[in-house]
Amino acid sequence: MLKGSLVLILRNLTQRKLRSSLTTLGVIIGIAAIVGMVSATQGISNSIGAQLEKLQGDRILITPGGRGGIFSTGTTGGLTEKDVEIIQSINGVSIAYGQLQTSALVVFGEEAQGLTIVGISPSDFERLDTLGLEAGRYLKDSDRYATVIGNSVAHEKFQKEIGLRKKLVIRDVEFQVVGIMNKAGGALMTTDATVYLPKDAMREVFNLPEDRVNSIVVGVKPDADINAVAERISEALRRSHRVTKNNEDFTVITPDYVKNIVGQITGLLSILLGGIAGISLIVGSIGITNIMFVTVTERTREIGVMKALGSTNRDILMLFVLESGIISLIGGVIGVFVGLGLGEGLIFLSRVAISGTTIADEGLSSLQAGIAIIPELIAGAIVLSFVVGIIAGFLPARKAANLNPIEALRYE
């Protein structure tokens, strides 16, 4: 019976190719939206997570300003060298140093570029760095007017490449290049467009306060729990700044915190595209229901013949439910392949959309992300499409099953 039903279903679908194709369109769009959304957002999330593990490692970053997710309107505050001393004394912390950061014109030869300037504690920076050097050496505590530059500063930002011992001019002060960082690339490529200076020299050149820092970099001991250390840092800074947990004027950033932020962003995308997918599936199921009602009407005489030959109401019901499910299943399979292409397209468009912007200059456009192919997602999407088809085809199938065989045979 099942084999005969499948033969009838395939014959009906091939005889009405255009109708069958249009019927599956809503299901194709819905399944494609689900697969494309999940595969793209999961791929981006995986890529950023992998780069965080590679570049952040066991580091914590403290920045001024409160947090509360991506819609945070937290209070702003400042960080000082006193905060650095407090953090250094916390159990589980191996290193802590304050960083300075600003943007300025950097002159090389006859050319000038606006770049990120970061003031560091040389020896602490070297101990925590996981990227490594392409050439030269790290800054030393004894260096004054020396600099280590990011990879794109050396090779891309200026028309002529900048090599070791070349001179860069920042605010009329010359700095000699002593090192070039390895290429970071990907979502964390801001390092590639950065010029590193000794902190004391940067304070002098930019006339910055002696005690203020723009951020604090913390190295965690190998045997310590990074999240537990982060919580101890938060408690210590709340006491020092005399603020509550709900009114923090600083943000403690761990790899898990960044992953959560990425999760919030991808979650919003999921809600948006999930809504589109849901609407498309509803429209698709309504389309299948309408077409199956039309099919039942067109095949009324055929149904009468089948009943006259001994087919039961259950047989007729199963035949049309199965036909509806297969129509939707075909749409689901096509939708999966369209969705995988859509996922790649979403990632590509995200790069194109930010090309030529400040974000792109900092390296986000070179995010080395690809879609995540998740077998459970693909299988689930295909099963979902089949279930949608079965539900959509139930009422038309019941109508077909309840037809009076004598009246069906008389139908013209």
Short mmCIF file of N, CA and C in Angstrom, two decimals, residues 106-237:
data_model
loop_
_atom_site.label_atom_id
_atom_site.label_comp_id
_atom_site.label_asym_id
_atom_site.label_seq_id
_atom_site.Cartn_x
_atom_site.Cartn_y
_atom_site.Cartn_z
N VAL A 106 50.12 59.57 12.97
CA VAL A 106 51.48 59.03 12.98
C VAL A 106 52.10 59.33 11.63
N VAL A 107 53.25 59.98 11.65
CA VAL A 107 53.91 60.42 10.42
C VAL A 107 55.08 59.49 10.12
N PHE A 108 55.10 58.99 8.87
CA PHE A 108 56.24 58.20 8.40
C PHE A 108 56.64 58.76 7.03
N GLY A 109 57.80 59.33 6.97
CA GLY A 109 58.23 59.99 5.74
C GLY A 109 57.35 61.20 5.46
N GLU A 110 56.71 61.20 4.29
CA GLU A 110 55.83 62.30 3.90
C GLU A 110 54.36 61.96 4.12
N GLU A 111 54.12 60.84 4.74
CA GLU A 111 52.74 60.36 4.87
C GLU A 111 52.32 60.32 6.33
N ALA A 112 51.03 60.60 6.56
CA ALA A 112 50.47 60.57 7.92
C ALA A 112 49.20 59.72 7.94
N GLN A 113 49.05 58.94 9.00
CA GLN A 113 47.87 58.11 9.18
C GLN A 113 47.37 58.22 10.61
N GLY A 114 46.06 58.24 10.77
CA GLY A 114 45.48 58.22 12.10
C GLY A 114 45.46 56.80 12.64
N LEU A 115 46.15 56.55 13.74
CA LEU A 115 46.27 55.20 14.29
C LEU A 115 45.97 55.19 15.79
N THR A 116 45.74 54.01 16.31
CA THR A 116 45.56 53.84 17.75
C THR A 116 46.92 53.78 18.42
N ILE A 117 47.07 54.59 19.46
CA ILE A 117 48.31 54.62 20.23
C ILE A 117 48.02 54.04 21.60
N VAL A 118 48.82 53.06 22.02
CA VAL A 118 48.62 52.41 23.32
C VAL A 118 49.90 52.52 24.13
N GLY A 119 49.77 53.02 25.34
CA GLY A 119 50.90 53.11 26.26
C GLY A 119 50.90 51.91 27.19
N ILE A 120 52.03 51.22 27.29
CA ILE A 120 52.09 49.97 28.04
C ILE A 120 53.23 49.98 29.05
N SER A 121 53.16 49.03 29.97
CA SER A 121 54.29 48.72 30.84
C SER A 121 55.07 47.62 30.13
N PRO A 122 56.23 47.93 29.56
CA PRO A 122 56.92 47.01 28.65
C PRO A 122 57.10 45.59 29.16
N SER A 123 57.67 45.41 30.33
CA SER A 123 57.96 44.05 30.80
C SER A 123 56.69 43.25 31.06
N ASP A 124 55.65 43.93 31.60
CA ASP A 124 54.38 43.24 31.85
C ASP A 124 53.69 42.87 30.53
N PHE A 125 53.75 43.75 29.56
CA PHE A 125 53.17 43.49 28.25
C PHE A 125 53.82 42.25 27.62
N GLU A 126 55.13 42.17 27.71
CA GLU A 126 55.85 41.04 27.12
C GLU A 126 55.45 39.73 27.78
N ARG A 127 55.27 39.74 29.09
CA ARG A 127 54.92 38.52 29.80
C ARG A 127 53.52 38.02 29.44
N LEU A 128 52.62 38.95 29.14
CA LEU A 128 51.24 38.56 28.86
C LEU A 128 50.95 38.35 27.38
N ASP A 129 51.81 38.84 26.51
CA ASP A 129 51.52 38.77 25.08
C ASP A 129 51.52 37.33 24.58
N THR A 130 50.48 36.98 23.81
CA THR A 130 50.39 35.64 23.22
C THR A 130 50.51 35.68 21.70
N LEU A 131 50.62 36.90 21.14
CA LEU A 131 50.67 37.02 19.69
C LEU A 131 52.07 36.80 19.14
N GLY A 132 53.06 37.35 19.83
CA GLY A 132 54.44 37.18 19.39
C GLY A 132 54.89 38.23 18.39
N LEU A 133 56.18 38.23 18.10
CA LEU A 133 56.79 39.22 17.22
C LEU A 133 57.16 38.61 15.87
N GLU A 134 56.91 39.37 14.82
CA GLU A 134 57.38 38.99 13.49
C GLU A 134 58.85 39.33 13.32
N ALA A 135 59.23 40.44 13.90
CA ALA A 135 60.62 40.89 13.78
C ALA A 135 60.97 41.79 14.97
N GLY A 136 62.25 41.85 15.30
CA GLY A 136 62.72 42.76 16.34
C GLY A 136 62.52 42.22 17.74
N ARG A 137 62.28 43.13 18.68
CA ARG A 137 62.15 42.77 20.09
C ARG A 137 60.99 43.54 20.71
N TYR A 138 60.66 43.12 21.94
CA TYR A 138 59.66 43.85 22.70
C TYR A 138 60.28 45.12 23.28
N LEU A 139 59.41 46.02 23.72
CA LEU A 139 59.89 47.20 24.44
C LEU A 139 60.48 46.78 25.78
N LYS A 140 61.48 47.51 26.20
CA LYS A 140 62.09 47.30 27.51
C LYS A 140 61.69 48.42 28.46
N ASP A 141 61.74 48.13 29.76
CA ASP A 141 61.41 49.17 30.73
C ASP A 141 62.35 50.37 30.62
N SER A 142 63.55 50.14 30.11
CA SER A 142 64.51 51.23 29.98
C SER A 142 64.31 52.06 28.71
N ASP A 143 63.47 51.58 27.78
CA ASP A 143 63.21 52.33 26.54
C ASP A 143 62.43 53.60 26.85
N ARG A 144 62.71 54.64 26.07
CA ARG A 144 61.98 55.89 26.21
C ARG A 144 61.24 56.22 24.91
N TYR A 145 62.00 56.52 23.88
CA TYR A 145 61.40 56.91 22.59
C TYR A 145 61.55 55.77 21.58
N ALA A 146 61.03 54.61 21.96
CA ALA A 146 61.02 53.43 21.10
C ALA A 146 59.58 52.97 20.95
N THR A 147 59.32 52.18 19.92
CA THR A 147 57.96 51.72 19.68
C THR A 147 57.95 50.33 19.05
N VAL A 148 56.90 49.58 19.39
CA VAL A 148 56.59 48.33 18.71
C VAL A 148 55.29 48.57 17.96
N ILE A 149 55.24 48.14 16.70
CA ILE A 149 54.07 48.45 15.87
C ILE A 149 53.34 47.18 15.45
N GLY A 150 52.03 47.34 15.20
CA GLY A 150 51.21 46.24 14.72
C GLY A 150 51.57 45.87 13.29
N ASN A 151 51.14 44.68 12.88
CA ASN A 151 51.53 44.14 11.59
C ASN A 151 51.05 44.99 10.42
N SER A 152 49.81 45.46 10.47
CA SER A 152 49.31 46.25 9.34
C SER A 152 49.91 47.65 9.32
N VAL A 153 50.35 48.15 10.49
CA VAL A 153 51.07 49.43 10.50
C VAL A 153 52.38 49.28 9.73
N ALA A 154 53.03 48.16 9.91
CA ALA A 154 54.31 47.93 9.24
C ALA A 154 54.15 47.68 7.74
N HIS A 155 53.09 46.97 7.36
CA HIS A 155 53.01 46.47 5.98
C HIS A 155 51.88 47.04 5.13
N GLU A 156 50.87 47.66 5.74
CA GLU A 156 49.69 48.04 4.96
C GLU A 156 49.27 49.50 5.09
N LYS A 157 49.43 50.08 6.24
CA LYS A 157 48.87 51.41 6.47
C LYS A 157 49.57 52.50 5.67
N PHE A 158 50.83 52.33 5.41
CA PHE A 158 51.59 53.34 4.67
C PHE A 158 52.02 52.77 3.31
N GLN A 159 52.24 53.66 2.37
CA GLN A 159 52.64 53.22 1.04
C GLN A 159 53.95 52.45 1.07
N LYS A 160 54.88 52.93 1.88
CA LYS A 160 56.15 52.23 2.05
C LYS A 160 56.11 51.42 3.34
N GLU A 161 56.65 50.21 3.28
CA GLU A 161 56.68 49.38 4.47
C GLU A 161 57.63 49.97 5.52
N ILE A 162 57.24 49.76 6.77
CA ILE A 162 58.05 50.27 7.88
C ILE A 162 58.86 49.12 8.45
N GLY A 163 60.16 49.24 8.42
CA GLY A 163 61.03 48.20 8.95
C GLY A 163 61.61 48.58 10.29
N LEU A 164 62.41 47.69 10.83
CA LEU A 164 63.07 47.97 12.11
C LEU A 164 64.01 49.16 11.96
N ARG A 165 64.14 49.90 13.06
CA ARG A 165 65.01 51.08 13.16
C ARG A 165 64.52 52.28 12.35
N LYS A 166 63.31 52.16 11.73
CA LYS A 166 62.73 53.32 11.07
C LYS A 166 62.14 54.26 12.13
N LYS A 167 61.95 55.51 11.71
CA LYS A 167 61.47 56.53 12.65
C LYS A 167 60.01 56.88 12.36
N LEU A 168 59.20 56.89 13.41
CA LEU A 168 57.84 57.40 13.34
C LEU A 168 57.75 58.67 14.16
N VAL A 169 56.97 59.62 13.67
CA VAL A 169 56.83 60.90 14.38
C VAL A 169 55.41 61.00 14.92
N ILE A 170 55.32 61.19 16.23
CA ILE A 170 54.02 61.35 16.89
C ILE A 170 54.08 62.64 17.70
N ARG A 171 53.25 63.59 17.31
CA ARG A 171 53.22 64.90 17.98
C ARG A 171 54.62 65.51 18.05
N ASP A 172 55.29 65.50 16.94
CA ASP A 172 56.61 66.11 16.77
C ASP A 172 57.72 65.40 17.55
N VAL A 173 57.44 64.21 18.05
CA VAL A 173 58.46 63.44 18.76
C VAL A 173 58.76 62.18 17.96
N GLU A 174 60.06 61.91 17.75
CA GLU A 174 60.46 60.73 16.98
C GLU A 174 60.54 59.49 17.87
N PHE A 175 60.01 58.39 17.32
CA PHE A 175 60.10 57.10 17.99
C PHE A 175 60.71 56.09 17.02
N GLN A 176 61.68 55.32 17.50
CA GLN A 176 62.32 54.33 16.64
C GLN A 176 61.62 52.98 16.77
N VAL A 177 61.34 52.35 15.64
CA VAL A 177 60.69 51.05 15.62
C VAL A 177 61.69 49.98 16.03
N VAL A 178 61.36 49.26 17.12
CA VAL A 178 62.25 48.19 17.59
C VAL A 178 61.62 46.81 17.42
N GLY A 179 60.32 46.76 17.12
CA GLY A 179 59.67 45.47 16.97
C GLY A 179 58.41 45.57 16.14
N ILE A 180 58.04 44.47 15.48
CA ILE A 180 56.82 44.38 14.68
C ILE A 180 56.05 43.14 15.15
N MET A 181 54.80 43.32 15.52
CA MET A 181 53.99 42.22 16.02
C MET A 181 53.59 41.27 14.90
N ASN A 182 53.34 40.02 15.25
CA ASN A 182 52.75 39.09 14.31
C ASN A 182 51.35 39.55 13.92
N LYS A 183 50.85 39.04 12.82
CA LYS A 183 49.52 39.43 12.35
C LYS A 183 48.47 38.73 13.19
N ALA A 184 47.54 39.52 13.72
CA ALA A 184 46.45 38.96 14.52
C ALA A 184 45.31 38.52 13.61
N GLY A 185 44.86 39.44 12.75
CA GLY A 185 43.79 39.12 11.81
C GLY A 185 42.47 38.89 12.52
N GLY A 186 41.44 38.61 11.72
CA GLY A 186 40.15 38.26 12.26
C GLY A 186 39.47 39.38 13.02
N ALA A 187 38.56 38.98 13.92
CA ALA A 187 37.73 39.93 14.64
C ALA A 187 38.52 40.76 15.64
N LEU A 188 39.71 40.30 16.05
CA LEU A 188 40.51 41.01 17.05
C LEU A 188 41.72 41.67 16.40
N MET A 189 41.55 42.16 15.17
CA MET A 189 42.67 42.67 14.42
C MET A 189 43.06 44.10 14.80
N THR A 190 42.42 44.67 15.83
CA THR A 190 42.79 46.01 16.26
C THR A 190 44.27 46.08 16.63
N THR A 191 44.79 44.96 17.11
CA THR A 191 46.22 44.90 17.45
C THR A 191 47.08 45.23 16.25
N ASP A 192 46.66 44.83 15.06
CA ASP A 192 47.46 45.05 13.85
C ASP A 192 47.58 46.52 13.48
N ALA A 193 46.62 47.33 13.93
CA ALA A 193 46.63 48.76 13.57
C ALA A 193 47.03 49.62 14.76
N THR A 194 47.83 49.06 15.67
CA THR A 194 48.19 49.75 16.90
C THR A 194 49.69 50.06 16.95
N VAL A 195 49.99 51.21 17.54
CA VAL A 195 51.38 51.60 17.82
C VAL A 195 51.56 51.58 19.33
N TYR A 196 52.53 50.79 19.81
CA TYR A 196 52.77 50.66 21.25
C TYR A 196 53.94 51.52 21.68
N LEU A 197 53.71 52.29 22.74
CA LEU A 197 54.75 53.16 23.30
C LEU A 197 54.94 52.83 24.78
N PRO A 198 56.12 53.12 25.32
CA PRO A 198 56.27 53.04 26.78
C PRO A 198 55.29 54.02 27.44
N LYS A 199 54.69 53.61 28.52
CA LYS A 199 53.64 54.42 29.15
C LYS A 199 54.14 55.80 29.58
N ASP A 200 55.33 55.85 30.14
CA ASP A 200 55.86 57.14 30.59
C ASP A 200 56.08 58.10 29.42
N ALA A 201 56.58 57.56 28.31
CA ALA A 201 56.80 58.41 27.13
C ALA A 201 55.47 58.91 26.59
N MET A 202 54.46 58.08 26.61
CA MET A 202 53.16 58.49 26.10
C MET A 202 52.55 59.59 26.98
N ARG A 203 52.71 59.46 28.29
CA ARG A 203 52.21 60.51 29.18
C ARG A 203 52.90 61.84 28.88
N GLU A 204 54.18 61.76 28.61
CA GLU A 204 54.94 62.98 28.32
C GLU A 204 54.50 63.61 27.00
N VAL A 205 54.38 62.79 25.96
CA VAL A 205 54.06 63.32 24.63
C VAL A 205 52.64 63.87 24.58
N PHE A 206 51.69 63.20 25.22
CA PHE A 206 50.30 63.62 25.16
C PHE A 206 49.86 64.43 26.38
N ASN A 207 50.79 64.72 27.27
CA ASN A 207 50.50 65.53 28.46
C ASN A 207 49.34 64.94 29.26
N LEU A 208 49.48 63.66 29.62
CA LEU A 208 48.44 62.94 30.33
C LEU A 208 48.71 62.92 31.83
N PRO A 209 47.66 62.84 32.66
CA PRO A 209 47.85 62.78 34.12
C PRO A 209 48.67 61.56 34.52
N GLU A 210 49.43 61.70 35.58
CA GLU A 210 50.33 60.63 36.01
C GLU A 210 49.58 59.41 36.56
N ASP A 211 48.40 59.63 37.16
CA ASP A 211 47.75 58.52 37.85
C ASP A 211 46.64 57.86 37.04
N ARG A 212 46.17 58.48 35.97
CA ARG A 212 45.04 57.94 35.21
C ARG A 212 45.49 56.90 34.20
N VAL A 213 44.64 55.87 34.03
CA VAL A 213 44.85 54.87 32.99
C VAL A 213 43.52 54.66 32.27
N ASN A 214 43.59 54.24 31.02
CA ASN A 214 42.37 54.00 30.24
C ASN A 214 41.83 52.59 30.41
N SER A 215 42.69 51.67 30.77
CA SER A 215 42.26 50.30 31.01
C SER A 215 43.33 49.60 31.84
N ILE A 216 42.95 48.47 32.39
CA ILE A 216 43.89 47.67 33.18
C ILE A 216 43.89 46.25 32.62
N VAL A 217 45.08 45.76 32.33
CA VAL A 217 45.23 44.39 31.82
C VAL A 217 45.71 43.51 32.97
N VAL A 218 45.03 42.38 33.13
CA VAL A 218 45.32 41.49 34.25
C VAL A 218 45.66 40.10 33.73
N GLY A 219 46.78 39.56 34.21
CA GLY A 219 47.13 38.17 33.92
C GLY A 219 46.76 37.30 35.10
N VAL A 220 46.12 36.17 34.83
CA VAL A 220 45.65 35.27 35.88
C VAL A 220 46.61 34.09 36.00
N LYS A 221 46.86 33.67 37.22
CA LYS A 221 47.74 32.52 37.45
C LYS A 221 47.16 31.27 36.80
N PRO A 222 48.02 30.39 36.32
CA PRO A 222 47.55 29.20 35.59
C PRO A 222 46.59 28.32 36.38
N ASP A 223 46.79 28.25 37.70
CA ASP A 223 45.95 27.36 38.50
C ASP A 223 44.70 28.05 39.05
N ALA A 224 44.47 29.30 38.65
CA ALA A 224 43.34 30.06 39.18
C ALA A 224 42.15 30.01 38.22
N ASP A 225 40.94 30.10 38.76
CA ASP A 225 39.71 30.17 37.97
C ASP A 225 39.52 31.62 37.54
N ILE A 226 39.55 31.87 36.22
CA ILE A 226 39.52 33.23 35.72
C ILE A 226 38.24 33.96 36.10
N ASN A 227 37.12 33.24 36.13
CA ASN A 227 35.85 33.90 36.49
C ASN A 227 35.80 34.23 37.99
N ALA A 228 36.38 33.36 38.81
CA ALA A 228 36.44 33.64 40.24
C ALA A 228 37.35 34.84 40.51
N VAL A 229 38.48 34.92 39.82
CA VAL A 229 39.38 36.07 39.96
C VAL A 229 38.67 37.34 39.51
N ALA A 230 37.93 37.27 38.41
CA ALA A 230 37.20 38.44 37.91
C ALA A 230 36.20 38.94 38.94
N GLU A 231 35.53 38.01 39.61
CA GLU A 231 34.56 38.41 40.64
C GLU A 231 35.26 39.07 41.83
N ARG A 232 36.44 38.54 42.22
CA ARG A 232 37.19 39.17 43.32
C ARG A 232 37.65 40.58 42.93
N ILE A 233 38.05 40.74 41.66
CA ILE A 233 38.45 42.07 41.19
C ILE A 233 37.27 43.04 41.26
N SER A 234 36.10 42.57 40.84
CA SER A 234 34.90 43.43 40.88
C SER A 234 34.58 43.85 42.31
N GLU A 235 34.65 42.91 43.23
CA GLU A 235 34.36 43.23 44.63
C GLU A 235 35.34 44.25 45.19
N ALA A 236 36.63 44.07 44.86
CA ALA A 236 37.65 45.00 45.37
C ALA A 236 37.47 46.40 44.79
N LEU A 237 37.17 46.49 43.50
CA LEU A 237 36.98 47.80 42.87
C LEU A 237 35.70 48.48 43.35
#
